[in-house]
C-alpha positions as a LaTeX table, in Angstrom:
\begin{tabular}{lrrr}
\hline
Residue & $x$ (\AA) & $y$ (\AA) & $z$ (\AA) \\
\hline
Unk1 & 0.00 & 0.00 & 0.00 \\
Unk2 & 1.25 & 3.48 & $-0.73$ \\
Unk3 & 0.29 & 6.84 & 0.73 \\
Unk4 & $-1.37$ & 9.46 & $-1.42$ \\
Unk5 & $-2.66$ & 12.90 & $-0.59$ \\
Unk6 & $-6.08$ & 12.93 & 1.05 \\
Unk7 & $-8.85$ & 13.60 & $-1.42$ \\
Unk8 & $-10.78$ & 16.84 & $-1.09$ \\
Unk9 & $-14.02$ & 14.92 & $-1.40$ \\
Unk10 & $-14.70$ & 11.20 & $-1.05$ \\
Unk11 & $-17.00$ & 9.31 & $-3.37$ \\
Unk12 & $-20.49$ & 8.60 & $-2.03$ \\
Unk13 & $-19.76$ & 4.99 & $-1.02$ \\
Unk14 & $-16.62$ & 5.93 & 0.93 \\
Unk15 & $-18.36$ & 8.94 & 2.48 \\
Unk16 & $-21.08$ & 6.54 & 3.68 \\
Unk17 & $-18.42$ & 4.44 & 5.42 \\
Unk18 & $-17.11$ & 7.55 & 7.20 \\
Unk19 & $-20.63$ & 8.41 & 8.36 \\
Unk20 & $-21.23$ & 4.86 & 9.64 \\
Unk21 & $-17.90$ & 4.76 & 11.48 \\
Unk22 & $-18.48$ & 8.19 & 13.04 \\
Unk23 & $-22.00$ & 7.24 & 14.16 \\
Unk24 & $-20.86$ & 3.97 & 15.69 \\
Unk25 & $-17.98$ & 5.68 & 17.51 \\
Unk26 & $-20.26$ & 8.38 & 18.92 \\
Unk27 & $-23.03$ & 5.95 & 19.90 \\
Unk28 & $-20.65$ & 3.73 & 21.86 \\
Unk29 & $-18.42$ & 6.51 & 23.19 \\
Unk30 & $-15.42$ & 4.62 & 21.81 \\
Unk31 & $-11.96$ & 5.86 & 20.95 \\
Unk32 & $-12.37$ & 4.66 & 17.36 \\
Unk33 & $-15.06$ & 3.65 & 14.92 \\
Unk34 & $-14.54$ & 1.70 & 11.72 \\
Unk35 & $-16.53$ & 0.58 & 8.72 \\
Unk36 & $-15.53$ & $-1.71$ & 5.86 \\
Unk37 & $-17.10$ & $-2.66$ & 2.53 \\
Unk38 & $-16.38$ & $-6.15$ & 1.22 \\
Unk39 & $-16.03$ & $-7.39$ & $-2.34$ \\
Unk40 & $-19.80$ & $-7.88$ & $-2.68$ \\
Unk41 & $-20.70$ & $-4.44$ & $-1.30$ \\
Unk42 & $-21.72$ & $-5.59$ & 2.17 \\
Unk43 & $-20.85$ & $-3.18$ & 4.98 \\
Unk44 & $-19.62$ & $-3.99$ & 8.48 \\
Unk45 & $-19.23$ & $-1.50$ & 11.33 \\
Unk46 & $-17.46$ & $-1.81$ & 14.69 \\
Unk47 & $-15.83$ & 0.17 & 17.47 \\
Unk48 & $-12.79$ & $-0.37$ & 19.64 \\
Unk49 & $-13.00$ & $-3.46$ & 21.86 \\
Unk50 & $-11.27$ & $-3.02$ & 25.21 \\
Unk51 & $-11.94$ & $-5.96$ & 27.52 \\
Unk52 & $-9.61$ & $-7.47$ & 30.08 \\
Unk53 & $-9.21$ & $-10.57$ & 27.90 \\
Unk54 & $-9.61$ & $-9.05$ & 24.42 \\
Unk55 & $-8.36$ & $-5.86$ & 22.80 \\
Unk56 & $-9.10$ & $-4.98$ & 19.17 \\
Unk57 & $-8.86$ & $-1.79$ & 17.21 \\
Unk58 & $-12.14$ & $-0.77$ & 15.63 \\
Unk59 & $-10.84$ & $-1.84$ & 12.22 \\
Unk60 & $-9.74$ & $-5.24$ & 13.52 \\
Unk61 & $-13.25$ & $-5.73$ & 14.95 \\
Unk62 & $-14.92$ & $-4.68$ & 11.67 \\
Unk63 & $-12.66$ & $-6.97$ & 9.67 \\
Unk64 & $-13.37$ & $-9.85$ & 12.06 \\
Unk65 & $-17.11$ & $-9.33$ & 11.50 \\
Unk66 & $-16.59$ & $-9.25$ & 7.73 \\
Unk67 & $-14.42$ & $-12.38$ & 7.68 \\
Unk68 & $-16.83$ & $-14.27$ & 9.95 \\
Unk69 & $-19.56$ & $-13.45$ & 7.42 \\
Unk70 & $-17.53$ & $-14.82$ & 4.51 \\
Unk71 & $-15.74$ & $-11.74$ & 3.14 \\
Unk72 & $-12.56$ & $-12.54$ & 1.25 \\
Unk73 & $-11.41$ & $-9.01$ & 0.39 \\
Unk74 & $-12.28$ & $-5.37$ & 1.06 \\
Unk75 & $-13.07$ & $-2.62$ & $-1.40$ \\
Unk76 & $-12.58$ & 0.02 & 1.30 \\
Unk77 & $-11.92$ & 0.45 & 4.99 \\
Unk78 & $-12.41$ & 3.57 & 7.12 \\
Unk79 & $-11.15$ & 4.33 & 10.61 \\
Unk80 & $-12.43$ & 7.36 & 12.52 \\
Unk81 & $-9.87$ & 8.24 & 15.15 \\
Unk82 & $-7.93$ & 11.10 & 16.70 \\
Unk83 & $-4.78$ & 9.75 & 14.99 \\
Unk84 & $-3.93$ & 11.29 & 11.63 \\
Unk85 & $-2.64$ & 8.09 & 10.02 \\
Unk86 & $-3.64$ & 4.45 & 10.40 \\
Unk87 & $-1.92$ & 2.39 & 13.08 \\
Unk88 & 0.40 & $-0.43$ & 12.14 \\
Unk89 & $-2.22$ & $-2.93$ & 13.30 \\
Unk90 & $-4.86$ & $-1.31$ & 11.08 \\
Unk91 & $-2.56$ & $-1.21$ & 8.07 \\
Unk92 & $-1.73$ & $-4.89$ & 8.59 \\
Unk93 & $-5.32$ & $-6.08$ & 8.94 \\
Unk94 & $-6.36$ & $-4.04$ & 5.88 \\
Unk95 & $-3.53$ & $-5.64$ & 3.91 \\
Unk96 & $-4.61$ & $-9.12$ & 5.09 \\
Unk97 & $-7.89$ & $-8.63$ & 3.22 \\
Unk98 & $-6.28$ & $-6.76$ & 0.33 \\
Unk99 & $-8.20$ & $-3.55$ & 1.05 \\
Unk100 & $-8.13$ & $-1.38$ & $-2.06$ \\
Unk101 & $-8.41$ & 1.77 & 0.06 \\
Unk102 & $-7.74$ & 2.54 & 3.73 \\
Unk103 & $-9.07$ & 5.92 & 4.84 \\
Unk104 & $-8.39$ & 7.60 & 8.17 \\
Unk105 & $-10.79$ & 10.34 & 9.24 \\
Unk106 & $-10.89$ & 12.69 & 12.20 \\
Unk107 & $-13.84$ & 12.54 & 14.62 \\
Unk108 & $-15.46$ & 15.41 & 12.68 \\
Unk109 & $-15.33$ & 13.31 & 9.49 \\
Unk110 & $-12.46$ & 15.17 & 7.83 \\
Unk111 & $-10.23$ & 12.80 & 5.86 \\
Unk112 & $-6.70$ & 12.85 & 7.30 \\
Unk113 & $-5.06$ & 10.13 & 5.20 \\
Unk114 & $-5.79$ & 7.71 & 2.43 \\
Unk115 & $-3.73$ & 4.64 & 1.56 \\
Unk116 & $-4.36$ & 2.81 & $-1.71$ \\
Unk117 & $-3.17$ & $-0.68$ & $-2.60$ \\
\hline
\end{tabular}
């Protein structure tokens, strides 16, 4: 995956993922929210999991939901977080499912980075 400049405006499908991730993050009061779209167009949303026996980033949780539902690859993945670039864990899990695009957005929905395969 290689970094490119953040787009001024996302396409409607990617913008929808940002909205879903932001909503999930806000609803659960989580540090991060994530949404992914698989190769068939199905969407999965998750937030950070922080339990004594299990810790997942929001993107790891969304990818786990997608994989457990039969997804084999991702068209796009979005993480809404205070960080300006994806974490190493998020980059790795996106690469595992050959995500075509990994977008990081601020809590207000502003795109802060985009990584394309």
